[in-house]
Coordinates of C-alpha atoms in Angstrom, one line a residue:
Chain A
M291 CA 100.2 112.2 70.3
D292 CA 98.6 113.1 73.4
R293 CA 97.1 109.9 73.8
L294 CA 101.0 108.9 74.6
L295 CA 100.9 111.1 77.3
L296 CA 97.7 109.4 79.0
V297 CA 99.3 105.8 78.3
V298 CA 102.3 107.0 80.6
S299 CA 100.3 108.6 82.8
T300 CA 98.1 104.9 83.1
C301 CA 101.3 103.5 83.5
C302 CA 102.3 105.8 86.8
F303 CA 98.9 104.8 88.0
L304 CA 99.3 101.5 87.4
L305 CA 102.6 101.2 88.7
A306 CA 101.2 102.6 92.3
V307 CA 98.3 100.2 92.2
V308 CA 100.7 97.1 91.5
R309 CA 103.3 98.2 94.4
S310 CA 100.2 98.4 96.6
A311 CA 99.0 95.2 95.8
L312 CA 102.2 93.4 96.1
L313 CA 102.8 94.9 99.7
L314 CA 99.3 94.2 100.8
R315 CA 100.0 90.8 99.6
T316 CA 103.3 90.3 101.4
G317 CA 101.0 91.8 104.9
N318 CA 103.7 94.5 104.7
F319 CA 101.4 97.4 103.7
R320 CA 103.1 100.8 104.3
P321 CA 101.9 103.9 103.1
G322 CA 105.2 105.4 101.2
R323 CA 105.8 108.7 99.8
S324 CA 106.3 106.5 96.5
N325 CA 102.8 105.9 96.0
F326 CA 102.5 109.6 96.4
F327 CA 104.5 110.6 93.9
A328 CA 103.6 108.1 91.2
I329 CA 99.9 109.4 91.8
V330 CA 101.3 113.0 91.1
V331 CA 103.7 112.2 88.1
G332 CA 100.5 110.6 86.7
F333 CA 98.5 113.7 87.6
A334 CA 100.9 115.7 85.9
F335 CA 100.8 113.6 82.9
Q336 CA 96.4 113.8 82.6
T337 CA 97.1 117.7 83.1
A338 CA 99.3 118.0 80.1
F339 CA 97.3 115.7 78.3
L340 CA 94.3 117.9 78.6
W341 CA 96.3 121.1 78.1
V342 CA 97.1 119.3 74.8
R343 CA 93.3 118.4 74.0
G344 CA 92.2 121.7 75.2
Q345 CA 94.6 123.7 72.8
A346 CA 93.8 121.6 69.5
L347 CA 90.0 122.1 70.2
G348 CA 90.0 125.6 71.6
R349 CA 88.0 125.0 74.8
C350 CA 87.7 123.0 77.6
P351 CA 88.3 119.2 76.6
L352 CA 85.0 117.5 77.9
T353 CA 83.4 117.4 74.2
N354 CA 83.2 113.3 74.1
L355 CA 82.9 110.4 76.7
F356 CA 86.5 110.0 76.6
E357 CA 87.7 113.5 77.8
V358 CA 85.1 113.2 80.5
F359 CA 86.2 110.2 82.0
I360 CA 90.0 111.6 81.4
F361 CA 88.8 114.8 83.0
L362 CA 87.1 112.8 85.7
A363 CA 90.2 110.4 86.5
W364 CA 91.8 114.1 86.6
S365 CA 89.7 115.4 89.3
V366 CA 89.9 112.0 91.5
A367 CA 93.6 112.6 91.4
L368 CA 93.1 116.3 91.7
I369 CA 90.9 116.0 95.0
Y370 CA 93.2 113.0 96.2
I371 CA 96.3 115.6 95.9
I372 CA 95.0 118.2 97.7
V373 CA 92.8 116.3 100.4
G374 CA 94.9 112.8 100.7
P375 CA 97.9 114.3 102.5
A376 CA 95.6 117.6 104.3
Y377 CA 93.7 114.4 106.3
R378 CA 97.1 112.7 106.5
L379 CA 94.8 109.9 104.7
S380 CA 98.1 108.3 103.0
L381 CA 96.2 104.9 102.5
M382 CA 93.6 107.0 100.4
G383 CA 96.0 106.7 97.7
A384 CA 96.1 102.5 97.6
F385 CA 92.4 103.2 96.8
T386 CA 92.4 106.3 94.7
A387 CA 95.1 104.8 92.1
P388 CA 93.0 101.6 91.4
L389 CA 89.8 103.7 90.6
V390 CA 91.9 106.6 88.2
L391 CA 93.4 103.4 86.6
V392 CA 90.2 101.7 86.0
I393 CA 88.7 105.1 84.7
Q394 CA 91.6 106.3 82.6
G395 CA 92.3 102.2 81.2
L396 CA 89.1 102.2 80.0
A397 CA 88.7 105.5 78.4
L398 CA 91.9 104.4 76.6
L399 CA 90.4 101.1 75.6
A400 CA 87.1 101.5 75.1
P401 CA 86.3 103.3 71.1
I402 CA 85.0 106.2 72.7
D403 CA 87.3 109.0 71.7
T404 CA 85.0 110.2 68.6
P405 CA 86.2 112.9 66.4
R406 CA 85.2 116.4 66.7
P407 CA 85.7 119.6 65.2
P408 CA 89.0 121.4 65.9
K409 CA 87.3 124.7 66.8
M410 CA 84.2 124.9 68.1
E411 CA 82.1 127.8 69.5
V412 CA 83.6 129.1 73.4
N413 CA 80.8 129.0 75.8
A414 CA 82.4 130.4 79.3
W415 CA 79.0 129.0 81.4
L416 CA 78.5 125.7 79.6
E417 CA 82.4 124.8 79.9
F418 CA 82.3 126.1 83.7
H419 CA 79.0 124.1 84.2
A420 CA 80.7 120.9 83.0
S421 CA 84.5 121.2 84.5
M422 CA 82.3 122.6 87.9
S423 CA 80.3 119.2 87.8
I424 CA 83.0 116.5 86.8
V425 CA 85.4 118.2 89.5
A426 CA 82.3 117.7 92.3
Y427 CA 82.1 113.7 90.9
G428 CA 86.0 114.1 92.3
A429 CA 84.8 114.8 95.2
F430 CA 82.2 112.3 95.1
A431 CA 85.1 109.6 94.1
L432 CA 87.2 110.8 97.0
A433 CA 83.7 110.7 99.6
G434 CA 83.4 106.7 98.2
I435 CA 86.9 105.9 98.7
A436 CA 86.7 107.0 102.3
G437 CA 83.1 105.4 102.7
L438 CA 85.1 101.9 101.5
M439 CA 88.1 102.6 104.0
Y440 CA 85.3 103.1 106.7
L441 CA 83.6 100.7 106.0
L442 CA 87.1 98.0 105.9
Q443 CA 88.0 99.6 109.2
E444 CA 84.6 99.1 110.7
G445 CA 84.1 95.8 109.7
Q446 CA 87.6 94.5 111.3
L447 CA 87.2 96.1 114.5
K448 CA 83.7 94.6 114.8
R449 CA 84.6 91.1 113.7
H450 CA 87.4 91.7 115.9
Q451 CA 90.3 90.8 113.2
L452 CA 92.7 93.1 112.5
R453 CA 95.0 92.9 109.6
S454 CA 97.9 94.5 108.8
V455 CA 96.4 97.4 106.7
F456 CA 94.6 98.2 110.3
H457 CA 97.3 99.7 111.5
H458 CA 97.7 102.1 108.5
L459 CA 93.9 103.0 108.0
P460 CA 93.1 106.2 110.1
P461 CA 90.8 106.0 112.8
L462 CA 87.1 105.4 112.6
T463 CA 85.8 109.3 113.6
D464 CA 88.4 110.8 110.9
L465 CA 87.3 108.8 108.1
Y466 CA 84.0 109.8 109.2
A467 CA 85.2 113.4 108.9
A468 CA 86.6 113.5 106.0
M469 CA 83.6 111.2 104.3
T470 CA 81.1 114.3 105.2
R471 CA 83.9 117.1 104.5
L472 CA 84.2 115.7 101.0
L473 CA 80.3 115.0 100.5
W474 CA 79.8 118.8 101.4
V475 CA 82.7 119.8 98.7
G476 CA 80.9 117.7 96.0
F477 CA 77.8 118.7 97.1
G478 CA 78.7 122.6 96.8
L479 CA 80.6 122.5 93.3
Y480 CA 78.0 120.2 92.1
T481 CA 75.5 123.0 92.9
A482 CA 77.6 125.4 91.3
G483 CA 77.3 123.0 88.7
L484 CA 73.9 122.9 88.4
V485 CA 73.1 126.4 89.0
S486 CA 75.2 127.4 85.9
G487 CA 73.7 125.5 83.7
F488 CA 71.0 127.7 83.6
F489 CA 72.9 130.3 82.3
T490 CA 74.1 128.6 79.1
G491 CA 71.9 130.1 77.0
E492 CA 71.1 127.1 75.6
P493 CA 68.5 124.6 75.5
L494 CA 68.1 122.3 78.4
P495 CA 67.9 118.8 77.8
K496 CA 65.1 117.1 80.2
V497 CA 66.4 113.7 81.0
K498 CA 69.7 115.3 81.6
M499 CA 67.9 117.8 83.8
A500 CA 66.6 115.2 85.8
C501 CA 69.3 113.0 86.0
A502 CA 71.3 115.9 87.2
I503 CA 68.8 116.7 89.9
A504 CA 68.5 113.2 90.5
V505 CA 72.1 113.3 91.6
W506 CA 72.2 116.4 93.7
I507 CA 69.0 115.0 95.7
F508 CA 70.9 112.0 96.3
Y509 CA 73.5 113.4 98.0
G510 CA 71.5 116.2 99.8
A511 CA 69.5 113.6 101.1
I512 CA 72.8 111.9 102.5
L513 CA 73.8 114.9 103.9
Q514 CA 70.5 116.0 105.5
G515 CA 69.8 112.2 106.1
R516 CA 72.1 111.6 108.6
H517 CA 70.2 114.4 110.8
L518 CA 66.9 113.8 109.6
F519 CA 66.8 110.0 109.6
R520 CA 69.4 109.5 112.4
L521 CA 71.9 107.7 109.5
A522 CA 74.7 105.8 111.5
P523 CA 78.4 106.5 109.9
R524 CA 78.5 103.0 108.3
H525 CA 75.0 103.6 106.4
V526 CA 76.4 106.9 105.1
A527 CA 79.6 105.0 104.2
V528 CA 77.5 102.2 102.4
L529 CA 75.4 105.8 100.7
C530 CA 78.4 107.0 99.4
V531 CA 79.5 104.2 97.7
I532 CA 76.2 103.5 96.1
A533 CA 75.6 107.2 95.3
F534 CA 79.2 107.6 93.2
S535 CA 78.3 104.2 91.4
A536 CA 75.0 105.3 90.4
A537 CA 76.3 108.9 89.9
V538 CA 79.1 108.0 87.6
S539 CA 76.5 105.6 85.4
V540 CA 74.1 108.6 85.3
L541 CA 77.2 110.5 84.0
W542 CA 77.8 107.9 81.4
G543 CA 74.6 107.3 80.5
I544 CA 73.8 111.5 80.0
T545 CA 77.2 111.7 77.9
F546 CA 76.5 108.8 76.0
V547 CA 72.7 109.7 74.9
S548 CA 73.5 113.4 74.5
E549 CA 76.5 112.5 71.6
R550 CA 73.9 110.4 69.9
V551 CA 70.8 112.6 70.2
P552 CA 72.1 115.8 70.1
G553 CA 69.7 118.6 72.3
Chain B
M275 CA 141.9 92.9 118.2
N276 CA 139.0 91.0 119.3
L277 CA 135.6 92.0 119.3
F278 CA 133.3 90.4 122.0
C279 CA 130.2 90.3 123.7
V280 CA 129.5 88.0 126.6
G281 CA 126.2 88.0 129.1
I282 CA 123.4 86.6 130.5
S283 CA 119.7 86.9 129.3
H284 CA 115.9 85.7 129.8
H285 CA 117.1 83.0 127.4
T286 CA 119.8 81.4 129.3
A287 CA 119.1 82.0 132.9
N288 CA 116.3 82.9 135.0
V289 CA 115.3 86.2 137.1
E290 CA 117.4 84.8 140.2
T291 CA 120.4 84.1 138.4
R292 CA 120.0 87.4 136.2
E293 CA 119.4 89.7 139.5
R294 CA 123.0 88.4 140.8
Y295 CA 124.5 90.4 137.8
G296 CA 122.6 93.8 138.1
C297 CA 126.1 95.1 138.8
G298 CA 127.2 98.9 137.7
M299 CA 129.7 100.6 135.9
D300 CA 132.4 99.3 139.0
A301 CA 132.1 95.8 137.3
V302 CA 133.3 97.7 133.6
C303 CA 135.8 99.5 135.0
A304 CA 137.5 96.7 137.2
L305 CA 137.1 94.4 133.8
R306 CA 139.3 97.2 132.0
R307 CA 141.9 97.5 135.0
S308 CA 142.1 94.0 135.4
T309 CA 142.3 92.3 131.2
D310 CA 143.8 95.4 129.5
C311 CA 140.4 95.8 127.9
A312 CA 140.7 98.2 125.3
E313 CA 136.6 99.4 125.3
A314 CA 134.1 98.1 127.4
L315 CA 130.5 98.8 127.5
L316 CA 127.8 97.3 129.9
F317 CA 124.5 96.7 129.0
S318 CA 122.3 95.8 131.6
T319 CA 118.1 95.6 131.8
C320 CA 115.8 93.7 133.5
N321 CA 116.3 90.9 130.5
R322 CA 120.1 90.8 130.2
V323 CA 123.3 91.7 131.2
E324 CA 125.9 91.7 128.5
V325 CA 129.5 93.3 128.1
Y326 CA 130.9 94.5 124.7
G327 CA 134.6 94.7 124.6
V328 CA 137.4 95.1 122.7
S329 CA 140.8 93.5 123.4
D330 CA 144.5 92.8 122.4
R331 CA 144.1 89.3 123.8
I332 CA 141.0 86.8 123.9
L333 CA 139.8 87.3 127.5
E334 CA 138.0 84.1 128.9
T335 CA 134.2 84.1 129.5
A336 CA 135.0 83.1 133.3
E337 CA 137.1 86.2 133.7
I338 CA 134.8 88.3 132.5
A339 CA 132.1 87.0 134.8
R340 CA 134.1 87.2 137.7
C341 CA 134.4 91.0 137.2
L342 CA 130.8 91.3 137.0
T343 CA 130.0 89.5 140.2
A344 CA 132.4 91.6 142.1
G345 CA 135.0 88.6 142.5
C346 CA 132.7 86.2 143.6
S347 CA 132.8 82.9 142.3
E348 CA 130.1 81.8 140.2
E349 CA 129.4 79.6 137.5
A350 CA 130.0 80.9 133.5
A351 CA 127.3 78.2 132.5
A352 CA 124.6 80.6 132.0
F353 CA 126.8 82.9 130.1
Y354 CA 127.0 83.1 126.0
R355 CA 129.4 84.8 124.2
Y356 CA 129.6 86.1 120.9
E357 CA 132.8 87.3 118.7
E358 CA 133.2 89.3 115.6
R359 CA 130.3 89.0 113.1
D360 CA 128.1 87.1 115.6
C361 CA 128.6 89.9 118.1
V362 CA 127.6 92.2 115.7
Q363 CA 124.9 90.4 114.9
H364 CA 123.5 90.2 118.1
L365 CA 123.9 93.3 118.9
F366 CA 121.8 94.9 116.3
R367 CA 119.0 91.9 116.6
V368 CA 119.1 93.2 120.5
A369 CA 118.2 96.6 119.6
C370 CA 115.7 95.8 117.2
G371 CA 114.0 94.0 119.7
L372 CA 114.5 90.7 118.2
D373 CA 116.1 89.0 121.1
S374 CA 113.4 90.5 123.5
M375 CA 110.8 88.6 125.9
V376 CA 108.0 90.5 123.8
V377 CA 109.5 90.5 120.3
G378 CA 109.6 93.9 118.6
E379 CA 109.5 96.2 121.9
T380 CA 111.1 99.0 121.3
E381 CA 112.4 100.1 125.1
V382 CA 115.4 98.0 124.6
L383 CA 116.6 100.6 122.2
G384 CA 116.3 103.3 124.4
Q385 CA 117.9 101.4 127.1
A386 CA 120.9 100.6 124.2
K387 CA 121.6 103.8 123.9
Q388 CA 121.7 104.5 127.7
A389 CA 124.2 102.2 128.0
Y390 CA 126.4 103.8 125.0
A391 CA 126.0 107.2 126.7
A392 CA 127.0 106.0 130.0
A393 CA 129.9 103.8 128.9
R394 CA 131.1 106.9 126.3
A395 CA 131.1 109.2 129.8
S396 CA 133.2 106.9 131.4
G397 CA 135.8 106.7 128.6
G398 CA 134.9 103.1 128.4
A399 CA 133.4 103.2 124.5
G400 CA 136.2 104.1 121.6
P401 CA 136.7 103.9 118.1
V402 CA 135.2 100.5 117.7
L403 CA 132.3 100.2 119.8
H404 CA 131.1 103.9 119.0
R405 CA 130.8 102.8 115.5
L406 CA 129.3 99.4 116.2
F407 CA 126.7 101.0 118.8
Q408 CA 125.9 103.8 116.0
R409 CA 124.9 101.6 113.7
A410 CA 123.0 99.6 116.0
F411 CA 120.9 102.6 116.2
R412 CA 120.7 103.2 112.4
V413 CA 119.7 99.4 111.7
A414 CA 116.8 99.6 114.9
K415 CA 115.7 102.8 113.0
Q416 CA 116.0 101.4 109.8
V417 CA 114.0 98.1 111.1
R418 CA 111.2 99.9 112.6
T419 CA 110.9 101.9 109.7
H420 CA 110.5 99.2 107.0
T421 CA 109.0 96.4 109.0
D422 CA 105.7 96.1 111.5
I423 CA 108.0 94.7 113.8
T424 CA 106.4 97.1 116.4
R425 CA 103.1 97.3 115.2
G426 CA 100.3 96.3 117.3
A427 CA 100.0 95.8 121.3
V428 CA 100.9 93.0 123.1
S429 CA 99.3 93.5 126.2
V430 CA 95.9 93.8 127.2
G431 CA 95.5 97.0 128.6
S432 CA 97.7 99.0 125.6
V433 CA 95.3 96.7 122.9
A434 CA 92.5 98.5 124.5
V435 CA 94.4 101.6 124.1
D436 CA 95.6 101.3 120.8
L437 CA 92.0 100.4 119.8
A438 CA 90.3 103.0 121.3
G439 CA 93.0 105.4 119.2
K440 CA 91.8 103.4 116.0
I441 CA 88.1 104.4 116.9
F442 CA 88.7 107.9 118.3
G443 CA 91.7 109.2 117.0
E444 CA 92.7 111.8 119.6
L445 CA 91.4 110.5 123.0
G446 CA 91.7 113.9 124.9
E447 CA 88.2 115.0 124.2
R448 CA 86.6 111.3 125.2
K449 CA 84.6 110.7 128.2
V450 CA 85.7 107.3 130.0
L451 CA 83.4 105.5 132.4
L452 CA 85.0 103.0 134.8
V453 CA 82.1 100.6 136.4
G454 CA 83.9 98.5 138.9
A455 CA 86.7 99.6 140.9
G456 CA 89.1 96.5 140.4
E457 CA 92.8 96.3 140.1
M458 CA 92.2 95.5 135.9
G459 CA 89.9 98.5 135.2
E460 CA 92.0 100.4 137.1
R461 CA 95.1 99.8 135.0
T462 CA 93.1 100.4 132.0
A463 CA 91.5 103.4 132.7
R464 CA 95.1 104.5 133.8
A465 CA 96.6 103.4 130.7
L466 CA 93.8 105.5 128.7
L467 CA 94.8 108.8 131.2
S468 CA 98.2 108.2 129.8
R469 CA 96.8 108.5 126.2
G470 CA 95.2 112.1 126.5
V471 CA 92.0 111.0 128.3
R472 CA 90.7 113.9 130.7
D473 CA 87.4 112.5 131.4
L474 CA 87.3 110.1 133.8
R475 CA 84.1 109.1 135.6
V476 CA 84.5 106.2 137.7
A477 CA 81.0 103.9 139.2
S478 CA 81.5 101.1 142.0
R479 CA 78.9 99.5 144.5
S480 CA 81.5 100.9 146.9
G481 CA 81.5 104.5 146.7
D482 CA 84.6 104.8 148.8
R483 CA 86.3 103.0 146.4
A484 CA 85.3 105.1 143.7
G485 CA 85.8 108.1 145.4
D486 CA 89.8 106.8 146.1
L487 CA 90.3 105.8 142.7
A488 CA 88.8 108.6 141.2
S489 CA 90.9 111.0 143.2
V490 CA 93.8 109.4 142.6
A491 CA 93.3 109.9 138.8
G492 CA 91.9 112.8 138.5
G493 CA 88.3 111.4 138.2
R494 CA 85.0 112.0 139.5
A495 CA 83.1 109.5 141.7
I496 CA 79.6 108.8 140.4
A497 CA 76.5 107.0 141.6
F498 CA 76.5 103.3 140.8
A499 CA 72.8 103.3 139.9
E500 CA 73.5 106.3 137.6
W501 CA 76.2 104.5 135.3
E502 CA 73.6 103.3 132.7
E503 CA 72.2 106.7 132.2
Q504 CA 75.8 107.6 131.7
C505 CA 76.5 105.7 128.7
R506 CA 73.7 108.5 126.8
E507 CA 77.2 110.6 127.1
V508 CA 80.4 108.6 127.7
D509 CA 82.8 107.4 124.5
I510 CA 84.7 104.7 126.4
L511 CA 83.0 101.9 128.6
I512 CA 85.2 100.0 131.0
S513 CA 83.6 97.2 132.8
A514 CA 84.9 95.2 135.2
T515 CA 82.5 94.4 138.2
S516 CA 82.3 91.0 140.0
A517 CA 78.3 90.6 138.9
R518 CA 77.5 87.5 138.5
E519 CA 74.8 88.0 135.7
P520 CA 75.2 90.6 132.9
L521 CA 74.9 94.0 133.6
L522 CA 74.4 95.6 130.2
T523 CA 72.0 94.4 127.6
Q524 CA 71.0 95.1 124.0
E525 CA 67.5 95.9 125.4
K526 CA 69.1 98.1 127.8
L527 CA 71.4 99.8 125.5
R528 CA 69.3 100.4 122.4
P529 CA 67.3 103.2 123.8
L530 CA 70.2 104.6 125.2
L531 CA 72.2 104.5 122.1
R532 CA 68.8 106.8 120.1
E533 CA 70.7 109.8 120.7
R534 CA 74.2 109.2 120.0
W535 CA 73.8 107.8 116.7
D536 CA 76.4 108.9 114.8
R537 CA 79.0 108.3 118.2
P538 CA 80.9 105.1 118.4
L539 CA 80.7 103.8 122.0
F540 CA 83.6 101.3 122.5
I541 CA 83.1 99.0 125.4
I542 CA 85.8 96.9 127.0
D543 CA 84.5 94.1 129.3
I544 CA 87.5 92.7 131.3
A545 CA 85.1 91.5 134.1
V546 CA 84.8 87.7 134.5
P547 CA 82.0 86.4 134.0
R548 CA 81.5 89.2 131.4
D549 CA 79.3 92.3 132.3
V550 CA 78.6 93.0 128.8
A551 CA 75.8 90.2 127.2
P552 CA 77.8 89.6 124.0
N553 CA 75.2 90.3 121.3
V554 CA 75.7 94.1 122.3
N555 CA 78.2 94.2 119.4
E556 CA 75.6 93.5 117.3
L557 CA 74.4 97.1 118.0
E558 CA 75.0 99.7 115.3
G559 CA 78.0 102.3 116.5
V560 CA 79.1 99.3 119.3
F561 CA 82.4 98.0 119.6
L562 CA 82.6 95.4 122.6
Y563 CA 85.9 93.6 123.4
D564 CA 86.0 91.1 126.3
M565 CA 88.8 89.7 127.7
D566 CA 89.1 86.8 125.2
A567 CA 89.0 89.0 122.2
L568 CA 91.8 91.6 123.9
Q569 CA 93.7 88.3 124.5
S570 CA 93.7 87.7 121.0
I571 CA 94.3 91.1 119.8
A572 CA 97.1 90.4 121.5
E573 CA 98.0 87.1 120.0
Q574 CA 97.1 88.6 116.8
S575 CA 99.6 91.6 116.7
M576 CA 102.5 89.3 118.4
A577 CA 101.7 86.7 115.4
L578 CA 102.4 90.1 113.0
R579 CA 105.4 90.7 114.8
R580 CA 106.7 87.1 114.4
E581 CA 106.0 87.5 110.8
Q582 CA 107.7 90.5 110.5
V583 CA 111.1 89.0 112.1
A584 CA 112.6 87.6 109.0
A585 CA 112.1 90.9 106.9
A586 CA 113.8 92.3 109.9
E587 CA 116.4 89.5 110.4
Q588 CA 117.2 90.4 106.2
I589 CA 118.0 94.0 107.0
I590 CA 120.4 92.9 109.5
A591 CA 122.1 90.8 107.3
A592 CA 123.0 93.3 105.1
H593 CA 124.2 96.2 107.9
V594 CA 126.4 93.0 109.2
A595 CA 127.6 91.8 106.7
D596 CA 128.5 95.6 105.7
F597 CA 129.9 96.2 109.1
S598 CA 132.4 93.2 109.4
R599 CA 133.8 94.2 106.2
R600 CA 134.6 97.4 107.0
L601 CA 135.8 96.2 110.3
V602 CA 137.8 94.0 108.7
R603 CA 139.4 96.8 106.1
D604 CA 140.1 99.2 108.7
R605 CA 142.1 96.4 110.5
A606 CA 144.2 95.2 107.6
A607 CA 144.7 98.9 106.7
D608 CA 146.0 99.8 110.3
S609 CA 146.5 103.1 109.2
A610 CA 146.7 106.1 111.4
G611 CA 144.6 107.4 109.4
A612 CA 141.5 105.0 109.9
I613 CA 142.2 105.5 113.8
A614 CA 142.4 109.5 113.3
R615 CA 138.9 109.5 111.8
D616 CA 137.5 107.0 114.2
T617 CA 138.9 109.0 117.1
A618 CA 137.5 112.4 115.3
I619 CA 134.3 110.5 115.1
S620 CA 134.1 109.4 118.5
E621 CA 134.7 112.8 119.9
A622 CA 131.2 113.8 117.5
P623 CA 128.4 115.1 119.7
L624 CA 126.3 112.2 121.5
R625 CA 123.4 113.0 119.2
A626 CA 122.9 109.5 118.7
A627 CA 122.7 108.7 122.6
Q628 CA 119.9 111.0 123.3
P629 CA 117.0 108.5 124.2

């Protein structure tokens, strides 16, 4: 039953993707309210799914890889809904919807929704640690998307080839500012998630800890590297994309391994 | 009742011919007096002179042309004439900028609103023209919202300003350096000032000209020898000197960029021969546009606008069909109710007439 909610949510994101793709193909792209609306509706169904699943489990639904991916997709949509309109990055929706669609679609198609005992003991610190970390990934995802948009816009300006989408992309300096703010937001949330992991009262798996710290160091290095290594905005944009790809791979690896090797 | 439009435009007459018809409201008053024209509106811009009218009988084109030239005998060959549905379509196309010299320009819409306001004030625009023009304004707004017909700059100066906006966003806090005090450079600098730039520095070999331009444009003059050093600070560099060799090369600029690794530098090189070596564009964070590049962007924008014409025509066609249907229906009904309603509408506030 709860998966039906997720299917409806996925359809909403698919609708947003198809609409954007068709408009981009005709060279008449214009970010409109309908895209934002589709994402908001998709987000509402995601929230409903997580609530239903959480009620069934009696805890935050982050018990297997499937739920982690859905929570990640939810976090990406959440951060977009908060950040997108605030920074007038309306076109970001056209980039966010495909990412959410891919994460959610893969989660639905892959056989990763392994059953768990319906009632598990609740550890508030563990739930805080897990949920904070995943929401931080949502911010990192949006930073990566802003990075992609920056690279697209910068490439057009450098090559003197301005396509229809150029007129709808925000200015370079706005994209760079959005990128760095999202990085800071993600880094702050991730730090909170990481630190709270030490208060769970449970033994910390070494590999998991090492990977989490590696991701933290990577993002910290990007933020500080802007000044220490005089990283140009284009390099920051590239690193945002690489860092998110790496972080998602690590997240998948950590969850996949912890499901099979308890502790 | 006959709804018509008679006029000349840049399509049918050269500027010498058009300026002979650059008449005022008197001509329209004369037209209404001499021909029993129920409604008449004069729409006169630098590219067109048109009369939109509603009359009980069909007025000859030559008759209208005579009124426009205050009785002088002028040949009417350059005049075009549209009636009924074609007239509606023509006005909608004009209001949307499809009939303009620069496709998609928006100035014509403001001019149409002014013409309509003047006709309302003089009593020339009655219920039919009121509805026609109100619908034209609606169509133009819809076309502008739903197509890219007005997107992109189509002149070199406005392209430079647009690009600066796409790099920096708000230009109020940006520092601009103009090297060379020629006319093109001045025009580009002025275009940037009109978009909110407050910090303009001018460097010219002729210190007097730099001083004059700086004082006129509200900037400050700097010594020509200092302009390279200014590249550490400024965000936009406009280069327009008459130097025979490039003034700025990768080797000169690279060390200056070290302190501004996270701030882009937009260079507009409008000098011929070029002041800035082309490979400067390869430097990180530097966006170099020379005359050819700016011209090419203007052409790309124009091409993009032309691509949007079909989409705009579709919107217009739907409105023309709807408007014509309503016009025919109202005439057939010929009822006092329709007239009363139209009169009520025509007495509504001039909301849409505000530019």
